[in-house]
CSV table of C-alpha atoms in Angstrom, one decimal:
chain,number,residue,atom,x,y,z
A,27,MET,CA,93.9,100.6,85.5
A,28,ARG,CA,97.5,101.3,86.3
A,29,ILE,CA,98.8,102.8,89.5
A,30,LEU,CA,102.3,103.9,90.6
A,31,ILE,CA,102.5,104.0,94.4
A,32,GLN,CA,105.3,105.9,96.1
A,33,ARG,CA,105.7,105.6,99.9
A,34,THR,CA,106.2,109.1,101.2
A,35,THR,CA,106.8,111.1,104.3
A,36,ARG,CA,105.0,114.1,102.7
A,37,ALA,CA,103.4,115.0,99.4
A,38,SER,CA,101.4,117.8,97.9
A,39,VAL,CA,99.7,119.1,94.8
A,40,ASN,CA,99.6,122.7,93.6
A,41,VAL,CA,97.3,124.1,90.9
A,42,ASP,CA,97.7,127.7,89.8
A,43,GLY,CA,100.0,128.5,92.7
A,44,GLN,CA,97.6,127.1,95.4
A,45,CYS,CA,98.1,124.0,97.4
A,46,ILE,CA,95.0,121.9,96.9
A,47,ALA,CA,96.0,118.7,98.7
A,48,SER,CA,98.7,117.6,101.0
A,49,ILE,CA,99.5,114.5,103.1
A,50,ASP,CA,102.2,113.4,105.6
A,51,LYS,CA,103.2,109.8,106.0
A,52,GLY,CA,101.5,107.6,103.4
A,53,TYR,CA,101.3,106.9,99.7
A,54,LEU,CA,101.3,109.2,96.7
A,55,VAL,CA,99.4,107.2,94.1
A,56,PHE,CA,99.3,108.1,90.4
A,57,VAL,CA,96.2,106.6,88.8
A,58,GLY,CA,95.9,105.9,85.1
A,59,VAL,CA,92.7,104.6,83.5
A,60,GLY,CA,92.8,102.6,80.3
A,61,GLN,CA,90.4,101.7,77.5
A,62,GLY,CA,88.0,99.1,78.8
A,63,ASP,CA,88.6,99.6,82.5
A,64,THR,CA,85.4,99.2,84.6
A,65,ASP,CA,84.2,99.6,88.2
A,66,ALA,CA,85.7,96.2,88.9
A,67,ASP,CA,89.2,97.5,88.1
A,68,ALA,CA,88.6,100.4,90.5
A,69,GLN,CA,87.7,98.0,93.2
A,70,ILE,CA,90.8,95.9,92.5
A,71,ILE,CA,93.0,99.0,92.7
A,72,ALA,CA,91.4,100.2,95.9
A,73,GLN,CA,91.8,96.9,97.6
A,74,LYS,CA,95.4,96.6,96.5
A,75,ILE,CA,96.2,100.0,97.8
A,76,ILE,CA,94.6,99.3,101.2
A,77,ASN,CA,96.2,95.9,101.7
A,78,LEU,CA,99.7,96.4,100.4
A,79,ARG,CA,102.3,96.1,103.2
A,80,LEU,CA,104.9,98.7,102.3
A,81,PHE,CA,105.8,100.0,105.7
A,82,GLU,CA,108.5,98.5,108.0
A,83,ASP,CA,107.7,96.9,111.3
A,84,GLU,CA,109.9,96.9,114.4
A,85,ASN,CA,112.2,94.4,112.7
A,86,GLY,CA,112.7,96.4,109.5
A,87,LYS,CA,110.5,94.1,107.4
A,88,THR,CA,107.8,95.5,105.1
A,89,ASN,CA,104.9,94.0,107.1
A,90,LEU,CA,102.7,97.0,107.8
A,91,CYS,CA,99.9,98.4,105.6
A,92,LEU,CA,98.6,102.0,105.4
A,93,GLY,CA,96.1,101.5,108.2
A,94,ASP,CA,98.7,99.9,110.5
A,95,VAL,CA,100.7,103.2,110.5
A,96,GLY,CA,97.8,105.7,110.3
A,97,GLY,CA,98.9,106.7,106.8
A,98,GLU,CA,97.2,109.0,104.3
A,99,LEU,CA,96.7,108.8,100.6
A,100,LEU,CA,97.1,111.4,97.9
A,101,LEU,CA,95.6,110.2,94.6
A,102,VAL,CA,96.7,112.0,91.4
A,103,SER,CA,95.2,111.3,88.0
A,104,GLN,CA,97.8,110.6,85.4
A,105,PHE,CA,96.8,109.3,82.0
A,106,THR,CA,100.5,109.4,80.9
A,107,LEU,CA,100.8,106.0,82.7
A,108,TYR,CA,99.3,104.8,79.4
A,109,GLY,CA,102.0,106.5,77.3
A,110,ASP,CA,103.3,104.2,74.6
A,111,VAL,CA,106.9,105.0,73.6
A,112,ARG,CA,107.7,101.9,71.6
A,113,LYS,CA,107.5,103.7,68.3
A,114,GLY,CA,109.0,107.1,67.5
A,115,ARG,CA,110.1,109.7,70.0
A,116,ARG,CA,106.7,111.1,71.2
A,117,PRO,CA,104.4,109.0,73.4
A,118,GLY,CA,101.1,107.8,72.1
A,119,PHE,CA,98.1,107.7,74.4
A,120,SER,CA,95.6,105.6,72.4
A,121,GLU,CA,95.4,103.0,75.3
A,122,ALA,CA,94.2,105.7,77.8
A,123,SER,CA,90.5,106.0,78.5
A,124,SER,CA,88.3,108.9,77.5
A,125,PRO,CA,88.6,111.9,79.9
A,126,GLU,CA,85.0,111.4,81.0
A,127,GLU,CA,85.5,107.7,81.9
A,128,GLY,CA,89.0,108.4,83.3
A,129,LYS,CA,87.6,111.0,85.7
A,130,ARG,CA,84.7,108.7,86.7
A,131,LEU,CA,86.9,105.8,87.6
A,132,TYR,CA,89.5,108.0,89.3
A,133,LEU,CA,86.9,109.5,91.5
A,134,LEU,CA,85.3,106.1,92.2
A,135,THR,CA,88.7,104.8,93.3
A,136,ALA,CA,89.0,107.7,95.7
A,137,GLU,CA,85.5,107.1,97.1
A,138,LEU,CA,86.1,103.3,97.5
A,139,LEU,CA,89.3,104.1,99.5
A,140,ARG,CA,87.4,106.6,101.7
A,141,GLN,CA,84.8,104.0,102.4
A,142,GLN,CA,87.6,101.9,103.9
A,143,GLY,CA,88.3,104.7,106.4
A,144,VAL,CA,91.5,105.9,104.9
A,145,PRO,CA,92.1,109.7,104.7
A,146,VAL,CA,92.2,110.5,101.0
A,147,GLN,CA,93.2,113.7,99.2
A,148,THR,CA,93.1,114.1,95.5
A,149,GLY,CA,94.7,116.2,92.8
A,150,GLN,CA,92.5,118.1,90.3
A,151,PHE,CA,91.6,115.9,87.3
A,152,GLY,CA,92.7,117.4,84.0
A,153,ALA,CA,94.6,120.3,85.6
A,154,HIS,CA,98.2,121.1,85.2
A,155,MET,CA,99.5,120.1,88.6
A,156,LEU,CA,102.8,120.5,90.4
A,157,VAL,CA,103.3,117.4,92.5
A,158,GLU,CA,105.9,117.4,95.3
A,159,LEU,CA,106.9,114.5,97.4
A,160,CYS,CA,109.6,113.1,99.7
A,161,ASN,CA,109.8,109.5,98.5
A,162,ASP,CA,110.6,107.4,101.6
A,163,GLY,CA,113.1,104.7,100.7
A,164,PRO,CA,112.8,105.4,97.8
A,165,PHE,CA,110.0,102.9,97.6
A,166,THR,CA,107.9,102.8,94.4
A,167,ILE,CA,105.5,100.0,93.2
A,168,TRP,CA,103.8,99.6,89.9
A,169,PHE,CA,100.5,97.7,89.6
A,170,GLU,CA,98.0,96.9,86.9
A,171,SER,CA,94.5,95.7,87.7
A,172,ARG,CA,94.2,93.5,84.6
A,173,ARG,CA,97.3,91.5,85.4
A,174,GLN,CA,95.6,89.4,88.1
A,175,GLU,CA,96.3,86.0,86.7
């Protein structure tokens, strides 16, 4: 699995002109599921999101995690994180999982995060979404579950 985390002061998702999810201080996390990803990848991703220290302490050092600052999460499915642009001018998505497995692991990740007591909002899987955010920093982190060595 691949995630792109953006520290934000606010973020929201609109579908068909309706706001379906919004958060204040926290992380907007784009989630991509790849071929061969499993429940174990979802668990790695959830633990990484929970434990990352991306917020500044009183000394200006990034020593605080989401729970330390009472932050919220907005998870948005994004298979385009598996877009391969090495050849040609149009991305290929052959490394992305099937929509069924992508949805299952995306929702599992959200549930694992909720089990940790974090407020979690989600986008709408498979929908055309308009995502808005105020990236705080800007601060953006990329992480892949299979690159754990």
